[in-house]
Short mmCIF file of C-alpha atoms in Angstrom, two decimals:
data_model
loop_
_atom_site.label_atom_id
_atom_site.label_comp_id
_atom_site.label_asym_id
_atom_site.label_seq_id
_atom_site.Cartn_x
_atom_site.Cartn_y
_atom_site.Cartn_z
CA MET I 1 72.26 112.77 67.22
CA ARG I 2 75.24 110.09 66.17
CA VAL I 3 73.82 106.31 65.22
CA LEU I 4 75.79 103.66 65.11
CA GLY I 5 74.31 101.59 61.46
CA VAL I 6 74.56 98.26 61.50
CA ASP I 7 74.86 95.33 58.80
CA PRO I 8 74.70 92.54 60.27
CA GLY I 9 77.01 89.28 58.41
CA LEU I 10 78.96 86.60 59.85
CA THR I 11 82.08 87.42 57.33
CA ARG I 12 80.81 90.20 57.50
CA CYS I 13 79.45 92.82 59.57
CA GLY I 14 79.34 96.16 58.02
CA VAL I 15 80.03 99.51 60.55
CA GLY I 16 78.95 103.13 60.26
CA VAL I 17 79.31 105.87 62.68
CA VAL I 18 77.34 109.27 61.45
CA GLU I 19 76.26 111.79 63.14
CA GLY I 20 72.97 114.44 62.58
CA VAL I 21 69.83 116.00 62.51
CA PRO I 22 66.70 115.82 60.13
CA GLY I 23 67.42 118.95 57.56
CA ARG I 24 71.00 119.62 57.80
CA PRO I 25 74.17 118.28 56.12
CA LEU I 26 75.13 114.59 57.38
CA THR I 27 78.81 114.08 59.06
CA MET I 28 80.20 110.18 58.86
CA LEU I 29 82.69 109.61 61.99
CA GLY I 30 83.81 106.28 60.83
CA VAL I 31 83.22 103.55 58.66
CA GLY I 32 84.48 99.63 58.14
CA VAL I 33 83.90 95.74 58.53
CA VAL I 34 83.77 93.45 61.30
CA ARG I 35 85.11 90.64 59.28
CA THR I 36 85.45 86.09 61.07
CA PRO I 37 87.21 83.83 59.38
CA PRO I 38 84.04 80.82 57.65
CA ASP I 39 86.41 78.46 58.65
CA ASP I 40 86.09 79.44 62.36
CA GLU I 41 83.80 77.60 64.90
CA LEU I 42 80.23 79.73 65.42
CA GLY I 43 80.90 80.66 69.38
CA ASP I 44 84.59 81.40 67.82
CA ARG I 45 83.25 84.26 64.74
CA LEU I 46 80.81 85.42 67.27
CA VAL I 47 82.83 86.05 70.00
CA ALA I 48 84.84 88.25 67.53
CA VAL I 49 81.87 89.89 66.11
CA GLU I 50 81.08 91.06 69.99
CA ARG I 51 84.92 92.54 70.15
CA GLY I 52 84.94 94.33 66.99
CA ILE I 53 81.06 95.55 67.54
CA GLU I 54 82.71 96.73 71.17
CA ARG I 55 85.73 98.64 69.23
CA TRP I 56 82.98 100.61 67.40
CA LEU I 57 80.74 101.24 70.43
CA ASP I 58 84.10 102.52 72.94
CA GLU I 59 85.16 104.24 69.90
CA HIS I 60 82.50 106.54 68.89
CA ARG I 61 79.75 106.24 72.02
CA PRO I 62 76.04 106.30 69.31
CA GLU I 63 73.40 107.43 71.02
CA PHE I 64 71.25 105.05 69.23
CA VAL I 65 72.19 102.11 67.09
CA ALA I 66 70.99 100.53 63.77
CA VAL I 67 70.14 97.34 62.88
CA GLU I 68 68.90 95.31 59.54
CA ARG I 69 66.54 93.60 60.32
CA VAL I 70 66.25 90.55 59.29
CA PHE I 71 63.45 88.42 57.02
CA SER I 72 64.29 84.80 56.07
CA GLN I 73 63.60 84.82 52.55
CA HIS I 74 67.28 84.62 51.36
CA ASN I 75 69.21 80.98 51.82
CA VAL I 76 69.35 79.86 55.31
CA ARG I 77 72.31 79.15 56.13
CA THR I 78 72.52 83.43 54.84
CA VAL I 79 70.32 83.60 56.90
CA MET I 80 70.81 81.97 60.03
CA GLY I 81 74.29 83.45 60.57
CA THR I 82 72.81 86.89 59.29
CA ALA I 83 70.64 86.74 62.59
CA GLN I 84 73.24 85.67 64.50
CA ALA I 85 75.60 88.83 63.89
CA SER I 86 72.51 90.88 64.58
CA ALA I 87 71.96 89.46 67.77
CA VAL I 88 75.60 89.99 68.38
CA ALA I 89 75.15 93.79 67.63
CA MET I 90 71.08 94.18 69.67
CA LEU I 91 73.14 93.13 72.91
CA CYS I 92 76.24 94.98 72.38
CA ALA I 93 74.08 97.93 72.37
CA ALA I 94 71.32 96.93 75.49
CA ARG I 95 74.10 95.95 77.52
CA ARG I 96 75.69 99.83 77.41
CA GLY I 97 71.17 100.77 77.16
CA ILE I 98 71.60 102.50 74.16
CA PRO I 99 68.82 102.10 71.99
CA VAL I 100 68.64 99.32 69.34
CA ALA I 101 66.17 100.17 66.46
CA LEU I 102 65.88 98.12 63.33
CA HIS I 103 64.94 99.03 60.11
CA THR I 104 64.05 96.17 57.51
CA PRO I 105 65.58 96.94 53.91
CA SER I 106 63.32 98.47 52.16
CA GLU I 107 62.70 101.76 54.19
CA VAL I 108 67.00 102.06 54.19
CA LYS I 109 66.66 102.47 50.48
CA ALA I 110 63.17 104.10 50.33
CA ALA I 111 65.16 106.76 52.97
CA VAL I 112 67.93 107.16 50.39
CA THR I 113 67.34 106.89 47.17
CA GLY I 114 63.19 107.69 47.59
CA THR I 115 62.12 103.90 46.16
CA GLY I 116 62.25 101.29 48.06
CA ARG I 117 62.85 98.90 45.26
CA ALA I 118 67.10 100.59 44.53
CA ASP I 119 69.78 98.94 44.14
CA LYS I 120 73.07 98.56 45.73
CA ALA I 121 74.99 100.97 43.63
CA GLN I 122 71.76 103.59 43.75
CA VAL I 123 72.18 103.01 47.34
CA GLY I 124 76.31 103.64 47.12
CA ALA I 125 75.69 107.08 45.88
CA MET I 126 73.40 108.49 47.49
CA VAL I 127 75.04 107.75 50.44
CA THR I 128 79.02 109.40 48.93
CA ARG I 129 76.14 112.25 48.29
CA LEU I 130 74.92 112.72 51.07
CA LEU I 131 78.23 112.34 53.19
CA ARG I 132 80.48 113.81 50.91
CA LEU I 133 82.33 111.39 50.13
CA ASP I 134 84.85 110.34 47.45
CA ALA I 135 84.20 107.05 46.94
CA PRO I 136 80.98 105.20 48.01
CA PRO I 137 82.69 103.30 50.66
CA LYS I 138 83.08 99.99 50.09
CA PRO I 139 82.48 96.93 50.86
CA ALA I 140 78.69 97.25 50.07
CA ASP I 141 78.46 95.76 53.73
CA ALA I 142 79.55 99.61 54.31
CA ALA I 143 77.62 101.39 53.02
CA ASP I 144 74.51 99.46 53.51
CA ALA I 145 75.80 100.32 57.01
CA LEU I 146 75.90 104.35 56.84
CA ALA I 147 72.57 103.99 54.89
CA LEU I 148 71.51 102.27 57.98
CA ALA I 149 72.17 105.40 60.62
CA ILE I 150 71.25 107.81 58.32
CA CYS I 151 67.56 106.22 57.98
CA HIS I 152 67.41 105.80 60.83
CA ILE I 153 68.94 110.15 61.68
CA TRP I 154 65.13 110.35 59.18
CA ARG I 155 63.35 108.31 60.43
CA ALA I 156 63.05 109.58 64.16
CA PRO I 157 61.91 112.41 64.72
CA ALA I 158 59.05 111.00 62.85
CA LYS I 159 58.44 107.30 65.09
CA ASN I 160 59.24 109.74 67.84
CA ARG I 161 56.13 111.56 67.62
CA LEU I 162 54.34 108.33 66.96
CA GLN I 163 56.24 106.77 69.93
CA GLN I 164 55.25 110.50 72.49
CA ALA I 165 51.37 110.01 70.71
CA VAL I 166 51.49 106.27 72.23
CA ALA I 167 52.63 107.43 75.61
CA LEU I 168 50.13 110.82 76.06
CA HIS I 169 46.99 108.08 75.04
CA THR I 170 48.19 105.36 76.97
CA THR I 171 48.75 107.89 79.78
CA LYS I 172 45.18 109.83 79.25
CA GLY I 173 43.72 105.87 79.10
CA ARG I 174 45.31 105.13 82.58
CA THR I 175 43.80 108.73 84.37
CA ALA I 176 40.93 108.29 82.67
CA MET G 1 81.47 65.14 81.81
CA ARG G 2 79.53 67.83 82.53
CA VAL G 3 76.93 69.20 79.59
CA LEU G 4 74.66 72.10 79.56
CA GLY G 5 72.47 71.44 77.02
CA VAL G 6 70.33 74.28 75.69
CA ASP G 7 66.55 74.36 73.62
CA PRO G 8 66.92 77.96 72.74
CA GLY G 9 64.26 80.29 72.54
CA LEU G 10 63.44 84.02 73.17
CA THR G 11 60.16 83.18 75.40
CA ARG G 12 61.29 79.91 77.24
CA CYS G 13 65.16 79.35 76.39
CA GLY G 14 64.90 75.72 78.34
CA VAL G 15 67.93 74.62 79.55
CA GLY G 16 68.97 71.19 81.94
CA VAL G 17 72.36 69.88 82.89
CA VAL G 18 73.91 66.30 82.57
CA GLU G 19 76.78 64.11 83.97
CA GLY G 20 77.41 61.41 83.07
CA VAL G 21 79.76 58.94 80.38
CA PRO G 22 78.40 56.82 77.29
CA GLY G 23 77.34 53.11 78.62
CA ARG G 24 76.62 54.56 82.52
CA PRO G 25 73.89 55.32 84.16
CA LEU G 26 73.37 60.05 83.63
CA THR G 27 72.58 62.44 86.17
CA MET G 28 70.88 65.51 86.39
CA LEU G 29 72.27 68.53 88.22
CA GLY G 30 69.82 71.62 87.22
CA VAL G 31 67.21 71.79 84.95
CA GLY G 32 64.76 74.52 84.39
CA VAL G 33 64.01 78.33 81.96
CA VAL G 34 65.30 81.61 80.82
CA ARG G 35 62.38 83.49 80.82
CA THR G 36 62.08 86.80 79.05
CA PRO G 37 58.81 89.08 78.78
CA PRO G 38 58.15 88.82 75.03
CA ASP G 39 56.78 92.90 75.72
CA ASP G 40 60.28 93.71 76.00
CA GLU G 41 62.86 95.37 73.96
CA LEU G 42 64.18 92.64 71.36
CA GLY G 43 68.08 94.02 72.02
CA ASP G 44 66.58 94.08 76.40
CA ARG G 45 65.98 90.07 75.83
CA LEU G 46 69.09 88.96 74.29
CA VAL G 47 71.11 91.03 78.00
CA ALA G 48 68.15 89.05 79.95
CA VAL G 49 69.27 86.17 77.90
CA GLU G 50 72.51 86.52 78.30
CA ARG G 51 72.82 86.66 81.80
CA GLY G 52 70.49 83.92 82.50
CA ILE G 53 72.73 81.73 81.05
CA GLU G 54 75.61 83.18 82.76
CA ARG G 55 73.59 82.27 86.10
CA TRP G 56 73.90 78.66 84.52
CA LEU G 57 77.46 78.38 83.39
CA ASP G 58 78.76 80.13 86.85
CA GLU G 59 76.42 77.91 89.06
CA HIS G 60 77.88 74.56 86.74
CA ARG G 61 80.35 75.18 85.09
CA PRO G 62 79.68 72.45 82.04
CA GLU G 63 82.80 71.96 80.01
CA PHE G 64 80.42 71.22 77.20
CA VAL G 65 77.23 73.54 75.55
CA ALA G 66 74.94 71.11 73.33
CA VAL G 67 72.60 74.19 71.59
CA GLU G 68 69.72 72.39 69.03
CA ARG G 69 70.75 73.70 65.24
CA VAL G 70 68.32 75.83 64.33
CA PHE G 71 66.50 75.63 61.01
CA SER G 72 63.92 78.39 59.29
CA GLN G 73 61.64 76.39 57.58
CA HIS G 74 58.96 76.99 61.00
CA ASN G 75 56.99 79.99 61.20
CA VAL G 76 59.58 83.52 60.17
CA ARG G 77 60.04 85.19 63.76
CA THR G 78 59.97 81.96 65.76
CA VAL G 79 62.99 81.21 63.45
CA MET G 80 65.08 84.74 64.16
CA GLY G 81 64.22 84.66 68.15
CA THR G 82 65.93 80.86 68.53
CA ALA G 83 68.41 81.33 65.60
CA GLN G 84 69.48 85.23 68.30
CA ALA G 85 68.73 83.51 71.82
CA SER G 86 70.87 80.01 70.92
CA ALA G 87 73.68 82.64 69.60
CA VAL G 88 73.64 84.11 72.65
CA ALA G 89 73.98 80.92 74.67
CA MET G 90 76.87 79.96 71.73
CA LEU G 91 78.87 83.46 72.58
CA CYS G 92 77.91 82.84 76.10
CA ALA G 93 79.86 79.74 76.28
CA ALA G 94 82.87 80.27 73.29
CA ARG G 95 83.40 83.52 75.01
CA ARG G 96 84.44 81.08 78.23
CA GLY G 97 86.55 78.79 75.54
CA ILE G 98 83.86 76.22 76.29
CA PRO G 99 82.91 73.74 73.09
CA VAL G 100 79.84 73.94 71.88
CA ALA G 101 78.17 71.57 69.78
CA LEU G 102 75.47 71.79 67.80
CA HIS G 103 72.93 69.31 66.86
CA THR G 104 69.78 68.66 65.20
CA PRO G 105 66.03 68.40 67.07
CA SER G 106 66.23 64.37 64.68
CA GLU G 107 70.24 63.78 66.17
CA VAL G 108 68.62 64.57 69.63
CA LYS G 109 65.33 62.36 69.56
CA ALA G 110 66.76 59.77 67.49
CA ALA G 111 69.73 59.43 70.16
CA VAL G 112 67.33 59.27 73.51
CA THR G 113 64.38 57.51 71.88
CA GLY G 114 65.78 55.66 68.53
CA THR G 115 63.68 57.57 66.53
CA GLY G 116 64.28 61.26 64.42
CA ARG G 117 60.90 61.63 63.88
CA ALA G 118 59.30 61.23 68.35
CA ASP G 119 56.80 63.21 69.61
CA LYS G 120 57.55 65.18 72.50
CA ALA G 121 55.79 63.42 74.81
CA GLN G 122 57.73 59.92 74.14
CA VAL G 123 60.97 62.47 74.14
CA GLY G 124 59.74 64.12 78.26
CA ALA G 125 59.29 59.91 78.90
CA MET G 126 62.51 58.32 77.78
CA VAL G 127 64.45 61.49 79.73
CA THR G 128 62.58 61.18 82.43
CA ARG G 129 63.84 57.38 82.15
CA LEU G 130 66.88 57.73 81.59
CA LEU G 131 67.54 60.29 84.51
CA ARG G 132 65.37 58.83 86.48
CA LEU G 133 63.38 61.57 88.26
CA ASP G 134 60.04 60.79 89.39
CA ALA G 135 58.40 63.27 86.78
CA PRO G 136 59.06 64.46 83.18
CA PRO G 137 60.45 67.86 83.39
CA LYS G 138 58.23 70.82 82.09
CA PRO G 139 58.52 72.74 79.91
CA ALA G 140 58.58 70.47 77.05
CA ASP G 141 61.32 73.34 76.53
CA ALA G 142 63.29 71.62 79.92
CA ALA G 143 62.83 68.46 79.01
CA ASP G 144 64.35 69.33 75.43
CA ALA G 145 67.82 71.42 77.08
CA LEU G 146 68.02 67.62 79.33
CA ALA G 147 68.14 65.59 75.72
CA LEU G 148 70.42 67.60 74.32
CA ALA G 149 72.85 67.39 76.49
CA ILE G 150 72.11 63.89 76.77
CA CYS G 151 72.88 63.06 73.05
CA HIS G 152 75.91 64.45 73.12
CA ILE G 153 77.59 62.51 75.93
CA TRP G 154 76.48 60.03 73.64
CA ARG G 155 77.25 61.17 70.25
CA ALA G 156 80.48 62.59 71.85
CA PRO G 157 82.69 59.96 71.25
CA ALA G 158 82.32 59.08 67.51
CA LYS G 159 82.00 62.67 67.36
CA ASN G 160 85.78 62.42 68.64
CA ARG G 161 86.96 59.17 67.35
CA LEU G 162 86.22 60.86 64.49
CA GLN G 163 87.76 64.14 64.46
CA GLN G 164 90.75 62.40 65.96
CA ALA G 165 90.85 60.46 62.63
CA VAL G 166 90.40 63.09 60.00
CA ALA G 167 93.11 64.79 62.27
CA LEU G 168 95.25 62.06 61.09
CA HIS G 169 94.71 62.03 58.36
CA THR G 170 95.19 65.74 57.35
CA THR G 171 98.92 65.33 59.90
CA LYS G 172 99.60 62.20 57.26
CA GLY G 173 98.56 64.00 54.17
CA ARG G 174 100.46 67.58 55.10
CA THR G 175 103.90 64.96 56.66
CA ALA G 176 103.66 62.77 53.58
#
């Protein structure tokens, strides 16, 4: 399973590609950051994010895209930019028919560190260990994008089982 | 000046095209709503909004796109959807090199009714009068999109004068 993780943001949008299956060592295929100048017009920044995401999709052909679910508990301005960048990432994936999954920050932290309250350093350390890297990916947005991809690989089987159960239940309901 | 106004939303995205200049009667060229099914996947809904906006841009070739500026004072879930739909509208415009302007709800209300605290009915009534329509456009999202376009036509000269003043000042500063 090849997953592109996206930690959405307008100034720095973290992107990371991880390949693997649950229970086996994971492989990092790429990591980076799509940046847009804060002084540019908002529309132009969204176009730049789109181009950046498209390049990552073209290069790595992921089967899934995992995006951080945005909440609005923080600074209003930041949250709007994050929501807008995440919309562009979801749009790029959905246009190609690539399934998009959203994971909350605490789901991602819990998946890679065992606790939903882990800090950035802990997440960076675990991503480094799980992907057998020499050092934590910088900036933190890049490490978070890898953590999202890892979270998706590890959570997907449970989600798929749930979806299969729901589908089975629905089919039974219809045929009954 | 031909302006596409966009009242962003995932379930109902209002769109309206108005042509005119300040101080002259305005003309409505089109009004409608881009709808996406609430049960669809978020990525697919964003693709549907993109297709809808692209159709309006293709058909009416506006010179400006005016989008409602999103705040997060409301329901978190609604605001995220609104921010995401507005991102798609801005992206579509910016990709074509069409300038995008954001106007707050109170700027729009003040432009068409004279008060920033006007209700939906007042905005609908004034849009009907200013565009010489037989009845207020329904749903309210469609009327709001037209109000955004009118607001942009009427506010743009002031904004342009301000930008020219800033540009002049900056040039003077540089050459000094």
